[in-house]
One Martini backbone bead per residue (centre of mass of N, CA, C, O) as a GRO file, in nm:
protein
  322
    1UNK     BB    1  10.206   6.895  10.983
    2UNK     BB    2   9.974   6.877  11.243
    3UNK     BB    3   9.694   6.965  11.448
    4UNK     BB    4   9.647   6.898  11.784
    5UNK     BB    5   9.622   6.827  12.097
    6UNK     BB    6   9.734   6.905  12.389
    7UNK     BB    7  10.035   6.765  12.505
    8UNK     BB    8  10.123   6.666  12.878
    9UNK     BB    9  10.423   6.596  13.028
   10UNK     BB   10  10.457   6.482  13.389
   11UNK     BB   11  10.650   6.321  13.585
   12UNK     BB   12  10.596   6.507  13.872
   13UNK     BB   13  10.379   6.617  14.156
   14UNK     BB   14  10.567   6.895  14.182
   15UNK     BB   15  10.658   7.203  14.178
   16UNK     BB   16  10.889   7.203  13.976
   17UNK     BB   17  10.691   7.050  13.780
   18UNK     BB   18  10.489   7.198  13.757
   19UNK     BB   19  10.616   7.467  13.629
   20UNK     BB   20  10.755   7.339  13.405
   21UNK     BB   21  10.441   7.223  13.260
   22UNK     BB   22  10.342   7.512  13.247
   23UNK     BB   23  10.568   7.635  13.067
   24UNK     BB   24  10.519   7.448  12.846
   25UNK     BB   25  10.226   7.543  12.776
   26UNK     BB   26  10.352   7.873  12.726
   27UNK     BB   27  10.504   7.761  12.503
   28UNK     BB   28  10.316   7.620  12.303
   29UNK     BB   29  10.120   7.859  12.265
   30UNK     BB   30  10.330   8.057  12.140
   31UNK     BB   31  10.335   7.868  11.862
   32UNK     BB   32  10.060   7.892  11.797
   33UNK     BB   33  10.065   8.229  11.797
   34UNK     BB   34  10.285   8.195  11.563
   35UNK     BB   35  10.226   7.921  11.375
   36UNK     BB   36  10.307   7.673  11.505
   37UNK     BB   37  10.293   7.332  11.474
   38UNK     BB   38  10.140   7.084  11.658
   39UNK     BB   39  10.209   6.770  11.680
   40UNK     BB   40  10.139   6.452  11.609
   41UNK     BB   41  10.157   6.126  11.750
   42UNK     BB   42  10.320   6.044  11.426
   43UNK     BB   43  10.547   6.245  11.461
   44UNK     BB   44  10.904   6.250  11.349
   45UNK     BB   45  11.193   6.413  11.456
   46UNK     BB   46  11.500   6.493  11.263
   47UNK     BB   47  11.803   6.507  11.369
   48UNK     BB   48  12.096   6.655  11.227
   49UNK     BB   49  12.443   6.739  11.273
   50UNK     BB   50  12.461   6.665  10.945
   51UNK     BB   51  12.597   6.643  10.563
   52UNK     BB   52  12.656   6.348  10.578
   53UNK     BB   53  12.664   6.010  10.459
   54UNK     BB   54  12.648   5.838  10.713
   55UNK     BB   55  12.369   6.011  10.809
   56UNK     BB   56  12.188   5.926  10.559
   57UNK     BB   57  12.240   5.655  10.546
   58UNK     BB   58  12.069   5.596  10.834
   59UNK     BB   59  11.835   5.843  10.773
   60UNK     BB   60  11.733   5.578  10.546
   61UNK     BB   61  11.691   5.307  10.720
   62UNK     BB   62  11.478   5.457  10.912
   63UNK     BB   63  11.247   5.496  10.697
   64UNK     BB   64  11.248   5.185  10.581
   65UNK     BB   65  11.146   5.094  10.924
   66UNK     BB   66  10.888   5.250  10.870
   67UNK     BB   67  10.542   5.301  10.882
   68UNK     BB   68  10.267   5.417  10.763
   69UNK     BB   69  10.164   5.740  10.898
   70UNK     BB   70  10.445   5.879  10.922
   71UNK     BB   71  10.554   6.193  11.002
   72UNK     BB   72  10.806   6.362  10.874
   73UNK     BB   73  11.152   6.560  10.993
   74UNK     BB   74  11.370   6.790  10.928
   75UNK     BB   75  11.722   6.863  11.061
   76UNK     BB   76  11.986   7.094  11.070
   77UNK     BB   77  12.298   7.191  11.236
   78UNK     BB   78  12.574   7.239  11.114
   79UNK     BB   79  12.758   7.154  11.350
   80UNK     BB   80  12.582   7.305  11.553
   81UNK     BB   81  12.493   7.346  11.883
   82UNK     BB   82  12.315   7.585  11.937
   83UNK     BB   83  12.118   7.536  11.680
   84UNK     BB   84  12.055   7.291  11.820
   85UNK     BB   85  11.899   7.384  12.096
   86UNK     BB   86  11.704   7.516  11.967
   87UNK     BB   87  11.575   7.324  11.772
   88UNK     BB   88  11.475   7.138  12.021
   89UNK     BB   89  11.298   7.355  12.162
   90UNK     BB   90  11.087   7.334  11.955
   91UNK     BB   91  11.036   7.058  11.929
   92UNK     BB   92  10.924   7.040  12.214
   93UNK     BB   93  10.687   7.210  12.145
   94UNK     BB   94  10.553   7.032  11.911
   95UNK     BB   95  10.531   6.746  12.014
   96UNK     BB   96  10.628   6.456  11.950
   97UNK     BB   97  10.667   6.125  11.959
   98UNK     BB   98  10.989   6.131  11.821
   99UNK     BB   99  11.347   6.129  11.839
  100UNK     BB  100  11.637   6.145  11.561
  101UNK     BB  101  11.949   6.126  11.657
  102UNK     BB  102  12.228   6.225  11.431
  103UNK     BB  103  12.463   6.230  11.627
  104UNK     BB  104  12.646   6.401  11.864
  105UNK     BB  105  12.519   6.684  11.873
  106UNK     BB  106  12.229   6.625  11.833
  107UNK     BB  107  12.197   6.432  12.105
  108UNK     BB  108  12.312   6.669  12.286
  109UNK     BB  109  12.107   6.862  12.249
  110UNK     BB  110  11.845   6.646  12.299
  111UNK     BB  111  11.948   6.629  12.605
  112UNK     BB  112  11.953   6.933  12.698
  113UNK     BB  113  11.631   6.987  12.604
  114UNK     BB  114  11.469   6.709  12.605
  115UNK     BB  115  11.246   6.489  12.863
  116UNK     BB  116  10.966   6.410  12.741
  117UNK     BB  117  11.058   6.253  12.503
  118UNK     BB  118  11.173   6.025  12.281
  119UNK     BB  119  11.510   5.928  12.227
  120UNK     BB  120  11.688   5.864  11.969
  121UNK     BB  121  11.996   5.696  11.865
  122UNK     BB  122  12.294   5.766  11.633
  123UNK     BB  123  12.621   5.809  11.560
  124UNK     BB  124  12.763   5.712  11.830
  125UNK     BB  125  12.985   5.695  12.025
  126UNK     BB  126  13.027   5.663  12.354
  127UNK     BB  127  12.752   5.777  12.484
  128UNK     BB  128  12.806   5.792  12.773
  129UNK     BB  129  13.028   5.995  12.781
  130UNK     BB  130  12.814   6.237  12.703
  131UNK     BB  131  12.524   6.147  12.889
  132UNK     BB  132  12.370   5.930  12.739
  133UNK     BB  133  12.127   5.838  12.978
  134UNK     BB  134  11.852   5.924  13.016
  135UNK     BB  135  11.524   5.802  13.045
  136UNK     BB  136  11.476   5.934  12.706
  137UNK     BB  137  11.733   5.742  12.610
  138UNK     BB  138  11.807   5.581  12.316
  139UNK     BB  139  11.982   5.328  12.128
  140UNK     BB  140  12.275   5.259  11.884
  141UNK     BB  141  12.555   5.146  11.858
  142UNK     BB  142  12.884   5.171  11.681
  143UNK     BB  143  13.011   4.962  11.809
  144UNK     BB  144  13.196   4.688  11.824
  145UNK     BB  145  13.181   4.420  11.998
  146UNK     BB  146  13.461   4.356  12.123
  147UNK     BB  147  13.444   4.003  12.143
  148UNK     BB  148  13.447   4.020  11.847
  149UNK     BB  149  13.683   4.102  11.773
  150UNK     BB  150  13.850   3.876  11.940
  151UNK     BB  151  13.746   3.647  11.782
  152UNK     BB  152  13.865   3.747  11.492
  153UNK     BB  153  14.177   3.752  11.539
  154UNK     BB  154  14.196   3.431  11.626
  155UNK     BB  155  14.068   3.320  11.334
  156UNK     BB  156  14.301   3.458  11.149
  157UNK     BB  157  14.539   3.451  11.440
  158UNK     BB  158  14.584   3.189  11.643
  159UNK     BB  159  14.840   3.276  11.801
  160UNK     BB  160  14.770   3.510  11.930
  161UNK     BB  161  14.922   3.652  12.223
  162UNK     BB  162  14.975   3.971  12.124
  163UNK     BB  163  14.855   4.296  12.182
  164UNK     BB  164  14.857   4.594  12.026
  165UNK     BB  165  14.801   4.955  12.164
  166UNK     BB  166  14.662   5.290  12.064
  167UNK     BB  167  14.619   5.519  12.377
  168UNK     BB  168  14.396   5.751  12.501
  169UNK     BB  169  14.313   5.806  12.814
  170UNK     BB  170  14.095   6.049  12.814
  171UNK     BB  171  13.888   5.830  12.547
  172UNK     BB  172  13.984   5.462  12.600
  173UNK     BB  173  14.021   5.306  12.899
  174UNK     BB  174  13.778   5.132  12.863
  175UNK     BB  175  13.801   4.957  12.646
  176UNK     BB  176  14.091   4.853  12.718
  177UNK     BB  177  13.994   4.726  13.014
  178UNK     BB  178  13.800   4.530  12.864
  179UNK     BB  179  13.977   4.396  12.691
  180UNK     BB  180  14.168   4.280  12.892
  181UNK     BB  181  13.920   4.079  13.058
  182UNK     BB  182  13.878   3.925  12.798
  183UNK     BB  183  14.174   3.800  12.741
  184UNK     BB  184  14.293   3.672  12.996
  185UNK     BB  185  14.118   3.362  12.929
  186UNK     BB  186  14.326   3.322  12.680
  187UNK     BB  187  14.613   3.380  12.676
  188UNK     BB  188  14.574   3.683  12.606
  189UNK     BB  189  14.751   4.009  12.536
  190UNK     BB  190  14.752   4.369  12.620
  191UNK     BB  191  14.958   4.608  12.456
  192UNK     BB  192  14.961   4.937  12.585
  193UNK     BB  193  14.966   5.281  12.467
  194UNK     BB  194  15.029   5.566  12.553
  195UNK     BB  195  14.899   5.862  12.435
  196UNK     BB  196  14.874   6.242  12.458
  197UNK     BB  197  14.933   6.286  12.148
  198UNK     BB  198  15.038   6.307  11.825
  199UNK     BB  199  15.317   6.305  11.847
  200UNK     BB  200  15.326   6.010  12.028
  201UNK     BB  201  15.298   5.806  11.759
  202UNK     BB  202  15.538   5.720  11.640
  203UNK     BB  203  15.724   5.672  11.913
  204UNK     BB  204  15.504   5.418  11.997
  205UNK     BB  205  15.504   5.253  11.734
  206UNK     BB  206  15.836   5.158  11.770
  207UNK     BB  207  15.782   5.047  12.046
  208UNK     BB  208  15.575   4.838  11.982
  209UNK     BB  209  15.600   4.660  11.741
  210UNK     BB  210  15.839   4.425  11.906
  211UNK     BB  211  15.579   4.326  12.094
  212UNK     BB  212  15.389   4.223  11.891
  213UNK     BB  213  15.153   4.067  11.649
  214UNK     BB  214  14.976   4.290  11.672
  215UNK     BB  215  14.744   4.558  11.565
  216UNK     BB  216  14.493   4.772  11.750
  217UNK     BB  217  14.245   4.951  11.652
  218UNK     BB  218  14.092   5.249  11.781
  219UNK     BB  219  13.869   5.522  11.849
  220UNK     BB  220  14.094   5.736  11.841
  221UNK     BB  221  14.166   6.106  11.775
  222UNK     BB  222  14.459   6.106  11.839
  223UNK     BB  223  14.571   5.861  11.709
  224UNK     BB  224  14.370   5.938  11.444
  225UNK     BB  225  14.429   6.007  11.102
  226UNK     BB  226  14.494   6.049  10.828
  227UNK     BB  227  14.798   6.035  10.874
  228UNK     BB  228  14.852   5.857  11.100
  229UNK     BB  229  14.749   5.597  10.925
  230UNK     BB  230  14.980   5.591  10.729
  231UNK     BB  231  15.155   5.551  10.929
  232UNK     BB  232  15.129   5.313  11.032
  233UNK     BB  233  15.072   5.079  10.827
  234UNK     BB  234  15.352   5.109  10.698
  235UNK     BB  235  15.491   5.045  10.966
  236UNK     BB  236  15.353   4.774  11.024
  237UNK     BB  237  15.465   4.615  10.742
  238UNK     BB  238  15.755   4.664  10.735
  239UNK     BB  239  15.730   4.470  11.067
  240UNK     BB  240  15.504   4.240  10.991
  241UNK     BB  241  15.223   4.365  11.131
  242UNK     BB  242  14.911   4.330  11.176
  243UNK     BB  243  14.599   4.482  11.134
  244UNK     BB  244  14.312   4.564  11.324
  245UNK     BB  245  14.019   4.718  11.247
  246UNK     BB  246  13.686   4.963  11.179
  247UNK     BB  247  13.726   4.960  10.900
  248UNK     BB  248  13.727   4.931  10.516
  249UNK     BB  249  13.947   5.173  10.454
  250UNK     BB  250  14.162   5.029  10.607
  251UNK     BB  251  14.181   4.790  10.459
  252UNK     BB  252  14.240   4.894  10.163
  253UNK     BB  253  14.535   5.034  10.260
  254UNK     BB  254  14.625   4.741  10.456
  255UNK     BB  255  14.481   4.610  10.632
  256UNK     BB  256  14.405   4.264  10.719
  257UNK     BB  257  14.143   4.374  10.959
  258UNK     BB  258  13.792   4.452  10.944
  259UNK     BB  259  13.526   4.580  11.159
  260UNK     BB  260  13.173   4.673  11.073
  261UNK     BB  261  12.940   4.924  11.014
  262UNK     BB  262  12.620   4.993  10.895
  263UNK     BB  263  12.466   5.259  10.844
  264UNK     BB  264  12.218   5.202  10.751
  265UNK     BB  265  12.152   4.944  10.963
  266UNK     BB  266  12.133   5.130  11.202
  267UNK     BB  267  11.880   5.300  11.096
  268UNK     BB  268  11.707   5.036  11.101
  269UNK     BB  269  11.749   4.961  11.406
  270UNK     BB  270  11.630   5.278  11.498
  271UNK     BB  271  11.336   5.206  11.371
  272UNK     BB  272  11.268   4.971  11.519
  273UNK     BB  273  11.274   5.042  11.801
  274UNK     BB  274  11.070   5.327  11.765
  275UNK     BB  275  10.818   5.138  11.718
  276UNK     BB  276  10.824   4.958  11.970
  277UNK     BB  277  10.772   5.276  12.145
  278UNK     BB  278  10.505   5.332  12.009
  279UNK     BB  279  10.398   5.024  12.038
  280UNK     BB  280  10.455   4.941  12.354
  281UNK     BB  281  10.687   4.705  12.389
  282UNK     BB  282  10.836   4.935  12.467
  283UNK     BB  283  11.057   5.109  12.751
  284UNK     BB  284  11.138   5.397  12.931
  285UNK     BB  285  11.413   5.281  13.045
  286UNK     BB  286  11.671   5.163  12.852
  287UNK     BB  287  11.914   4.994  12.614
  288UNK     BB  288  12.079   5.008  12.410
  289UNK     BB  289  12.192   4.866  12.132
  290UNK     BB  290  12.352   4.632  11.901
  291UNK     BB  291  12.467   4.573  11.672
  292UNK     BB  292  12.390   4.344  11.450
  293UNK     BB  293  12.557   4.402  11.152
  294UNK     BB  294  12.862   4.284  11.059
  295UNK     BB  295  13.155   4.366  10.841
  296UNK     BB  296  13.396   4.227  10.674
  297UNK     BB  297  13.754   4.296  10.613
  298UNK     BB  298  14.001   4.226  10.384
  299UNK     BB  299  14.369   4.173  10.285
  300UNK     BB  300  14.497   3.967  10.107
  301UNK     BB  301  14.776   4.130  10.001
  302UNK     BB  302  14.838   4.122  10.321
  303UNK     BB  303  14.852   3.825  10.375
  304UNK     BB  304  15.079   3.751  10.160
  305UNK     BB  305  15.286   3.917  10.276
  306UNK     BB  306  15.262   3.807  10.586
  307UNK     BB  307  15.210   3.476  10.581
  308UNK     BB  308  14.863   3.463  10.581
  309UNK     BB  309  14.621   3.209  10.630
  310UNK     BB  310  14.302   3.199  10.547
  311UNK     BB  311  14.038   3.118  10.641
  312UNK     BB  312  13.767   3.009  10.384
  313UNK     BB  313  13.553   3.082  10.532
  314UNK     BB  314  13.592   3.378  10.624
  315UNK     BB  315  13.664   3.458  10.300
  316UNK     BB  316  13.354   3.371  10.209
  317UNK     BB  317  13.243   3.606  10.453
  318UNK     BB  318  13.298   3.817  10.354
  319UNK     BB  319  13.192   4.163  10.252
  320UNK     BB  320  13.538   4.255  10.148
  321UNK     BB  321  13.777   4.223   9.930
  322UNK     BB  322  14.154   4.317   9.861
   0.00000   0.00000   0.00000
């Protein structure tokens, strides 16, 4: 980092305004007189909530969509949401021109810490449910759009009548709800099954799939884990029902349709973003985008197990085929 001249940005010229202003001033001075310096314009820095390679590969990807001349810093919170709170008021006193939050964590230290800096984020699910919607922060989403997973679906299956689904109300019932709405003009239907724990996915399992042509897993952590993972997948090809996933590692173990995302590439589409905000094309507050790049898995040996024909075009353009 190199030293600049102290820039503070005001919302509002109220009284409370005024105040935060002021203390923030009193931050950044102290962390001068402290010798930390702060930051340049060009400066962009990266809090990662953890050292894990889904993190890395996309702020490797965010790293190679940035110009020349930007100066990168980097922190791991270790899982600490608290160690990330603390490093995010630093961050925010060194004030830096834009902030890559990278992971749950990350991104909510940084919401709940930094107000005045632009924060873009990735590696997050669901992220309004976490409150990721304040007007200085915007990013990339990690789902797939609904619209294209029900949409290859159909092109895979296209009898496709009845979806089957294991979900916990408190944690993905907005998903539910929008694939309902829109599954509804096509002719197809939604077989939701509520789970309210792990202990009740064995058993919804068993009641769930005589009634339904395919099972559509959605990213809900009550109902997926490894070892539930792996009951599913086998429960569901005893009784020859189709899986849908949203992982390759799905496809790889069984699953005969998976679309997902790549990681390097969230992280290129979240360096896009934040140049066009540094470069003034864009302002906040904006909507995240969607991810560009979809990379779907098959799993031949599984469609030829139950007896689906893959139509050419979908599986010469697929991504990985086990």
């Amino acid at each position: 980092m190199t030293f600049a001249c102290l820039q503070v940005r005001v919302a509002q010229p109220s009284a409370a305004g005024g105040y935060l202003a002021f203390r923030h001033i009193l931050t950044v001075l102290l962390w001068l007189l402290l010798g930390v310096p702060v930051a340049s314009a060009t400066d962009i820095i990266i809090l990662k909530s953890s050292d894990i390679a889904a993190y890395n590969q996309a702020i490797t990807g965010f790293k190679a969509a940035l110009p020349s001349g930007i100066v990168l810093s980097e922190y791991d919170l270790q899982g600490d949401l608290e160690k990330g709170r603390k490093l995010a008021r630093k961050i925010r006193a060194s004030d830096p021109a834009l902030v890559f939050a990278v992971g749950l964590k990350a991104a909510k230290a940084a919401q709940l810490e930094i107000v005045d800096i632009p924060v873009v984020y990735a590696m997050v699910l669901d992220p309004s449910k976490y409150g990721l919607t304040t007007q200085n922060m915007t990013g990339i989403l990690l789902e797939v759009p609904i619209e294209r997973q029900l949409a290859m679906m159909r092109n895979v299956l296209p009898q496709l009548k009845h979806i089957g689904t294991l979900y916990d109300p408190a944690k993905t019932t907005g998903l539910i709800d929008e694939a309902r709405r829109l599954l509804k003009p096509n002719g197809a239907e939604l077989i939701p099954l509520q789970v309210n724990n792990e202990r009740d996915v064995p058993g919804g399992l068993r009641a769930l799939l005589p009634s339904v042509d395919a099972l559509w897993l959605v990213p809900d952590s009550t109902v997926l884990n490894e070892e539930s993972l792996r009951f599913i997948l086998n429960t569901a090809l005893e009784e020859r029902v189709p899986v849908i996933g949203f992982s390759r590692e799905f496809a790889r173990s069984g699953a005969l349709l998976c679309l997902s995302v790549n990681y390097a590439d969230i992280g290129r589409q979240a360096g896009q973003l934040s140049r066009k905000l540094l470069d003034g094309q864009l302002s906040l507050p904006m909507k995240p985008w969607h991810p560009e790049r979809i990379e779907t898995s098959l799993n031949l040996k599984t469609a030829k197990f139950l007896g689906v024909q893959i139509p050419r075009d979908i599986e010469q353009q697929a991504d990985e085929l086990y």
